[in-house]
mmCIF file of N, CA and C in Angstrom:
data_model
loop_
_atom_site.group_PDB
_atom_site.id
_atom_site.type_symbol
_atom_site.label_atom_id
_atom_site.label_comp_id
_atom_site.label_asym_id
_atom_site.label_seq_id
_atom_site.Cartn_x
_atom_site.Cartn_y
_atom_site.Cartn_z
ATOM 1 N N LYS A 1 -27.666 129.485 -14.563
ATOM 2 C CA LYS A 1 -26.244 129.199 -14.484
ATOM 3 C C LYS A 1 -26.004 127.701 -14.354
ATOM 4 N N THR A 2 -26.868 127.051 -13.598
ATOM 5 C CA THR A 2 -26.708 125.618 -13.380
ATOM 6 C C THR A 2 -26.871 124.848 -14.682
ATOM 7 N N LEU A 3 -27.900 125.193 -15.463
ATOM 8 C CA LEU A 3 -28.140 124.512 -16.736
ATOM 9 C C LEU A 3 -26.978 124.744 -17.700
ATOM 10 N N ALA A 4 -26.476 125.966 -17.741
ATOM 11 C CA ALA A 4 -25.342 126.274 -18.613
ATOM 12 C C ALA A 4 -24.130 125.443 -18.204
ATOM 13 N N ALA A 5 -23.904 125.314 -16.920
ATOM 14 C CA ALA A 5 -22.779 124.516 -16.441
ATOM 15 C C ALA A 5 -22.972 123.044 -16.789
ATOM 16 N N GLN A 6 -24.194 122.545 -16.650
ATOM 17 C CA GLN A 6 -24.468 121.144 -16.981
ATOM 18 C C GLN A 6 -24.248 120.877 -18.469
ATOM 19 N N GLN A 7 -24.584 121.849 -19.301
ATOM 20 C CA GLN A 7 -24.425 121.685 -20.750
ATOM 21 C C GLN A 7 -23.041 122.109 -21.231
ATOM 22 N N ARG A 8 -22.220 122.529 -20.294
ATOM 23 C CA ARG A 8 -20.850 122.979 -20.589
ATOM 24 C C ARG A 8 -20.842 124.076 -21.647
ATOM 25 N N THR A 9 -21.644 125.067 -21.417
ATOM 26 C CA THR A 9 -21.717 126.224 -22.307
ATOM 27 C C THR A 9 -21.807 127.470 -21.441
ATOM 28 N N SER A 10 -21.679 128.614 -22.063
ATOM 29 C CA SER A 10 -21.780 129.857 -21.293
ATOM 30 C C SER A 10 -23.245 130.240 -21.119
ATOM 31 N N LEU A 11 -23.495 131.021 -20.108
ATOM 32 C CA LEU A 11 -24.856 131.504 -19.865
ATOM 33 C C LEU A 11 -25.314 132.366 -21.041
ATOM 34 N N THR A 12 -24.408 133.157 -21.582
ATOM 35 C CA THR A 12 -24.735 134.004 -22.734
ATOM 36 C C THR A 12 -25.191 133.148 -23.914
ATOM 37 N N ARG A 13 -24.458 132.068 -24.192
ATOM 38 C CA ARG A 13 -24.812 131.196 -25.323
ATOM 39 C C ARG A 13 -26.161 130.525 -25.088
ATOM 40 N N LEU A 14 -26.419 130.119 -23.864
ATOM 41 C CA LEU A 14 -27.691 129.494 -23.528
ATOM 42 C C LEU A 14 -28.849 130.469 -23.744
ATOM 43 N N ILE A 15 -28.651 131.716 -23.344
ATOM 44 C CA ILE A 15 -29.679 132.750 -23.533
ATOM 45 C C ILE A 15 -29.890 133.011 -25.023
ATOM 46 N N GLU A 16 -28.794 133.092 -25.791
ATOM 47 C CA GLU A 16 -28.903 133.322 -27.239
ATOM 48 C C GLU A 16 -29.702 132.211 -27.915
ATOM 49 N N GLU A 17 -29.405 130.963 -27.567
ATOM 50 C CA GLU A 17 -30.123 129.836 -28.167
ATOM 51 C C GLU A 17 -31.605 129.879 -27.817
ATOM 52 N N GLY A 18 -31.901 130.232 -26.570
ATOM 53 C CA GLY A 18 -33.299 130.337 -26.153
ATOM 54 C C GLY A 18 -34.038 131.419 -26.917
ATOM 55 N N LEU A 19 -33.394 132.552 -27.112
ATOM 56 C CA LEU A 19 -34.015 133.647 -27.868
ATOM 57 C C LEU A 19 -34.243 133.250 -29.321
ATOM 58 N N GLN A 20 -33.264 132.570 -29.911
ATOM 59 C CA GLN A 20 -33.412 132.141 -31.302
ATOM 60 C C GLN A 20 -34.587 131.186 -31.459
ATOM 61 N N LEU A 21 -34.708 130.234 -30.544
ATOM 62 C CA LEU A 21 -35.837 129.296 -30.604
ATOM 63 C C LEU A 21 -37.157 130.027 -30.456
ATOM 64 N N ARG A 22 -37.201 130.944 -29.532
ATOM 65 C CA ARG A 22 -38.436 131.684 -29.261
ATOM 66 C C ARG A 22 -38.834 132.547 -30.461
ATOM 67 N N LEU A 23 -37.868 133.194 -31.070
ATOM 68 C CA LEU A 23 -38.152 134.052 -32.222
ATOM 69 C C LEU A 23 -38.600 133.228 -33.425
ATOM 70 N N ARG A 24 -38.015 132.049 -33.612
ATOM 71 C CA ARG A 24 -38.399 131.185 -34.730
ATOM 72 C C ARG A 24 -39.825 130.671 -34.588
ATOM 73 N N GLU A 25 -40.284 130.454 -33.348
ATOM 74 C CA GLU A 25 -41.638 129.954 -33.115
ATOM 75 C C GLU A 25 -42.695 130.897 -33.675
ATOM 76 N N GLY A 26 -42.491 132.185 -33.523
ATOM 77 C CA GLY A 26 -43.489 133.168 -33.923
ATOM 78 C C GLY A 26 -43.508 133.478 -35.405
ATOM 79 N N GLN A 27 -42.570 132.947 -36.140
ATOM 80 C CA GLN A 27 -42.490 133.273 -37.564
ATOM 81 C C GLN A 27 -43.056 132.143 -38.411
ATOM 82 N N ALA A 28 -43.982 132.502 -39.254
ATOM 83 C CA ALA A 28 -44.506 131.527 -40.213
ATOM 84 C C ALA A 28 -43.511 131.428 -41.362
ATOM 85 N N PRO A 29 -43.274 130.239 -41.851
ATOM 86 C CA PRO A 29 -42.345 130.113 -42.970
ATOM 87 C C PRO A 29 -42.873 130.877 -44.184
ATOM 88 N N THR A 30 -42.000 131.625 -44.808
ATOM 89 C CA THR A 30 -42.406 132.408 -45.971
ATOM 90 C C THR A 30 -41.954 131.697 -47.238
ATOM 91 N N LYS A 31 -42.820 131.716 -48.211
ATOM 92 C CA LYS A 31 -42.496 131.102 -49.491
ATOM 93 C C LYS A 31 -41.996 132.201 -50.424
ATOM 94 N N ALA A 32 -40.889 131.939 -51.060
ATOM 95 C CA ALA A 32 -40.313 132.925 -51.963
ATOM 96 C C ALA A 32 -41.230 133.130 -53.166
ATOM 97 N N LYS A 33 -41.436 134.386 -53.508
ATOM 98 C CA LYS A 33 -42.279 134.722 -54.646
ATOM 99 C C LYS A 33 -41.474 134.530 -55.933
ATOM 100 N N ALA A 34 -42.081 133.895 -56.902
ATOM 101 C CA ALA A 34 -41.416 133.684 -58.185
ATOM 102 C C ALA A 34 -41.272 135.022 -58.901
ATOM 103 N N ILE A 35 -40.101 135.248 -59.445
ATOM 104 C CA ILE A 35 -39.870 136.485 -60.187
ATOM 105 C C ILE A 35 -39.458 136.132 -61.613
ATOM 106 N N ARG A 36 -39.748 137.051 -62.496
ATOM 107 C CA ARG A 36 -39.336 136.865 -63.882
ATOM 108 C C ARG A 36 -38.099 137.707 -64.119
ATOM 109 N N ILE A 37 -37.076 137.079 -64.614
ATOM 110 C CA ILE A 37 -35.838 137.780 -64.916
ATOM 111 C C ILE A 37 -35.932 138.288 -66.347
ATOM 112 N N PRO A 38 -35.704 139.593 -66.547
ATOM 113 C CA PRO A 38 -35.818 140.138 -67.898
ATOM 114 C C PRO A 38 -34.713 139.600 -68.814
ATOM 115 N N VAL A 39 -35.077 139.356 -70.047
ATOM 116 C CA VAL A 39 -34.132 138.872 -71.046
ATOM 117 C C VAL A 39 -34.102 139.884 -72.180
ATOM 118 N N TYR A 40 -32.901 140.337 -72.522
ATOM 119 C CA TYR A 40 -32.750 141.295 -73.612
ATOM 120 C C TYR A 40 -32.846 140.558 -74.939
ATOM 121 N N ARG A 41 -33.787 140.960 -75.769
ATOM 122 C CA ARG A 41 -33.979 140.304 -77.063
ATOM 123 C C ARG A 41 -33.682 141.268 -78.219
ATOM 124 N N GLY A 42 -32.979 142.326 -77.906
ATOM 125 C CA GLY A 42 -32.679 143.322 -78.924
ATOM 126 C C GLY A 42 -31.569 142.879 -79.862
ATOM 127 N N LYS A 43 -31.262 143.761 -80.787
ATOM 128 C CA LYS A 43 -30.220 143.479 -81.768
ATOM 129 C C LYS A 43 -29.004 144.322 -81.440
ATOM 130 N N GLY A 44 -27.916 143.984 -82.020
ATOM 131 C CA GLY A 44 -26.707 144.773 -81.819
ATOM 132 C C GLY A 44 -25.683 143.974 -81.044
ATOM 133 N N GLY A 45 -25.541 144.291 -79.795
ATOM 134 C CA GLY A 45 -24.568 143.587 -78.972
ATOM 135 C C GLY A 45 -23.470 144.526 -78.525
ATOM 136 N N LEU A 46 -22.345 143.944 -78.180
ATOM 137 C CA LEU A 46 -21.215 144.735 -77.702
ATOM 138 C C LEU A 46 -20.520 145.447 -78.855
ATOM 139 N N THR A 47 -19.886 146.527 -78.504
ATOM 140 C CA THR A 47 -19.075 147.247 -79.472
ATOM 141 C C THR A 47 -17.939 146.334 -79.918
ATOM 142 N N PRO A 48 -17.634 146.305 -81.204
ATOM 143 C CA PRO A 48 -16.529 145.465 -81.670
ATOM 144 C C PRO A 48 -15.247 145.783 -80.909
ATOM 145 N N GLY A 49 -14.518 144.751 -80.540
ATOM 146 C CA GLY A 49 -13.259 144.931 -79.827
ATOM 147 C C GLY A 49 -13.381 144.795 -78.319
ATOM 148 N N ILE A 50 -14.599 144.690 -77.787
ATOM 149 C CA ILE A 50 -14.776 144.535 -76.341
ATOM 150 C C ILE A 50 -15.050 143.068 -76.045
ATOM 151 N N ASP A 51 -14.245 142.512 -75.143
ATOM 152 C CA ASP A 51 -14.415 141.112 -74.747
ATOM 153 C C ASP A 51 -15.474 141.042 -73.655
ATOM 154 N N GLY A 52 -16.633 140.483 -73.978
ATOM 155 C CA GLY A 52 -17.730 140.404 -73.021
ATOM 156 C C GLY A 52 -17.482 139.444 -71.875
ATOM 157 N N LEU A 53 -16.453 138.624 -71.976
ATOM 158 C CA LEU A 53 -16.130 137.680 -70.908
ATOM 159 C C LEU A 53 -15.081 138.231 -69.951
ATOM 160 N N SER A 54 -14.608 139.434 -70.205
ATOM 161 C CA SER A 54 -13.576 140.035 -69.366
ATOM 162 C C SER A 54 -14.165 141.192 -68.569
ATOM 163 N N ASN A 55 -14.174 141.041 -67.245
ATOM 164 C CA ASN A 55 -14.670 142.131 -66.395
ATOM 165 C C ASN A 55 -13.859 143.401 -66.606
ATOM 166 N N LYS A 56 -12.538 143.251 -66.727
ATOM 167 C CA LYS A 56 -11.679 144.421 -66.911
ATOM 168 C C LYS A 56 -12.038 145.158 -68.201
ATOM 169 N N ALA A 57 -12.228 144.420 -69.282
ATOM 170 C CA ALA A 57 -12.574 145.045 -70.559
ATOM 171 C C ALA A 57 -13.913 145.771 -70.460
ATOM 172 N N LEU A 58 -14.885 145.163 -69.791
ATOM 173 C CA LEU A 58 -16.196 145.799 -69.643
ATOM 174 C C LEU A 58 -16.109 147.058 -68.787
ATOM 175 N N LEU A 59 -15.346 146.994 -67.682
ATOM 176 C CA LEU A 59 -15.194 148.177 -66.822
ATOM 177 C C LEU A 59 -14.454 149.294 -67.546
ATOM 178 N N ASP A 60 -13.404 148.932 -68.285
ATOM 179 C CA ASP A 60 -12.666 149.943 -69.045
ATOM 180 C C ASP A 60 -13.568 150.613 -70.074
ATOM 181 N N ALA A 61 -14.389 149.827 -70.762
ATOM 182 C CA ALA A 61 -15.306 150.382 -71.762
ATOM 183 C C ALA A 61 -16.331 151.288 -71.097
ATOM 184 N N ALA A 62 -16.814 150.913 -69.936
ATOM 185 C CA ALA A 62 -17.789 151.741 -69.217
ATOM 186 C C ALA A 62 -17.154 153.052 -68.779
ATOM 187 N N ASP A 63 -15.883 153.005 -68.362
ATOM 188 C CA ASP A 63 -15.188 154.226 -67.946
ATOM 189 C C ASP A 63 -14.977 155.169 -69.124
ATOM 190 N N ARG A 64 -14.711 154.618 -70.306
ATOM 191 C CA ARG A 64 -14.509 155.460 -71.494
ATOM 192 C C ARG A 64 -15.792 156.193 -71.872
ATOM 193 N N ASP A 65 -16.935 155.539 -71.641
ATOM 194 C CA ASP A 65 -18.221 156.143 -72.004
ATOM 195 C C ASP A 65 -18.702 157.157 -70.979
ATOM 196 N N ALA A 66 -18.149 157.127 -69.788
ATOM 197 C CA ALA A 66 -18.644 157.994 -68.707
ATOM 198 C C ALA A 66 -18.209 159.408 -68.850
#
Protein backbone atom coordinates (compact mmCIF):
# COMPACT_ATOMS: atom_id res chain seq x y z
CA LYS A 1 0.00 0.00 0.00
CA THR A 2 2.84 2.34 0.83
CA LEU A 3 4.55 1.86 -2.54
CA ALA A 4 1.26 2.37 -4.38
CA ALA A 5 0.68 5.59 -2.46
CA GLN A 6 4.22 6.80 -3.20
CA GLN A 7 3.71 6.12 -6.91
CA ARG A 8 0.24 7.67 -6.79
CA THR A 9 -1.42 4.60 -8.21
CA SER A 10 -3.86 2.04 -6.91
CA LEU A 11 -2.74 -1.15 -5.23
CA THR A 12 -4.63 -3.11 -7.89
CA ARG A 13 -2.71 -1.36 -10.69
CA LEU A 14 0.60 -1.98 -8.93
CA ILE A 15 -0.22 -5.69 -8.59
CA GLU A 16 -1.28 -5.88 -12.27
CA GLU A 17 1.99 -4.30 -13.43
CA GLY A 18 3.99 -6.68 -11.25
CA LEU A 19 2.17 -9.70 -12.67
CA GLN A 20 2.69 -8.49 -16.23
CA LEU A 21 6.42 -8.07 -15.67
CA ARG A 22 6.68 -11.46 -14.04
CA LEU A 23 4.76 -13.22 -16.81
CA ARG A 24 6.85 -11.54 -19.53
CA GLU A 25 10.09 -12.76 -17.89
CA GLY A 26 9.18 -16.41 -18.37
CA GLN A 27 8.29 -16.11 -22.03
CA ALA A 28 10.88 -16.47 -24.72
CA PRO A 29 10.22 -14.20 -27.67
CA THR A 30 8.60 -16.14 -30.47
CA LYS A 31 9.47 -15.56 -34.08
CA ALA A 32 6.57 -15.57 -36.48
CA LYS A 33 6.67 -18.45 -38.93
CA ALA A 34 6.67 -17.41 -42.57
CA ILE A 35 3.56 -18.52 -44.41
CA ARG A 36 2.81 -18.74 -48.08
CA ILE A 37 -0.37 -17.06 -49.17
CA PRO A 38 -2.10 -19.00 -51.95
CA VAL A 39 -2.52 -17.19 -55.26
CA TYR A 40 -5.27 -18.19 -57.67
CA ARG A 41 -3.79 -18.62 -61.14
CA GLY A 42 -6.86 -20.05 -62.80
CA LYS A 43 -8.82 -18.70 -65.72
CA GLY A 44 -12.26 -17.21 -65.81
CA GLY A 45 -12.90 -14.64 -63.15
CA LEU A 46 -16.08 -13.04 -61.92
CA THR A 47 -19.41 -13.51 -63.57
CA PRO A 48 -20.08 -10.66 -66.00
CA GLY A 49 -22.02 -7.86 -64.34
CA ILE A 50 -20.56 -8.33 -60.84
CA ASP A 51 -18.41 -5.49 -59.54
CA GLY A 52 -15.48 -7.12 -57.74
CA LEU A 53 -14.69 -3.88 -55.92
CA SER A 54 -18.12 -3.68 -54.30
CA ASN A 55 -18.70 -5.69 -51.13
CA LYS A 56 -22.46 -5.31 -51.57
CA ALA A 57 -22.34 -6.68 -55.12
CA LEU A 58 -20.22 -9.65 -54.01
CA LEU A 59 -22.52 -10.43 -51.05
CA ASP A 60 -25.62 -10.13 -53.22
CA ALA A 61 -24.09 -12.51 -55.79
CA ALA A 62 -23.17 -14.98 -53.05
CA ASP A 63 -26.73 -14.86 -51.69
CA ARG A 64 -28.17 -15.58 -55.15
CA ASP A 65 -25.98 -18.68 -55.45
CA ALA A 66 -26.87 -20.02 -52.01
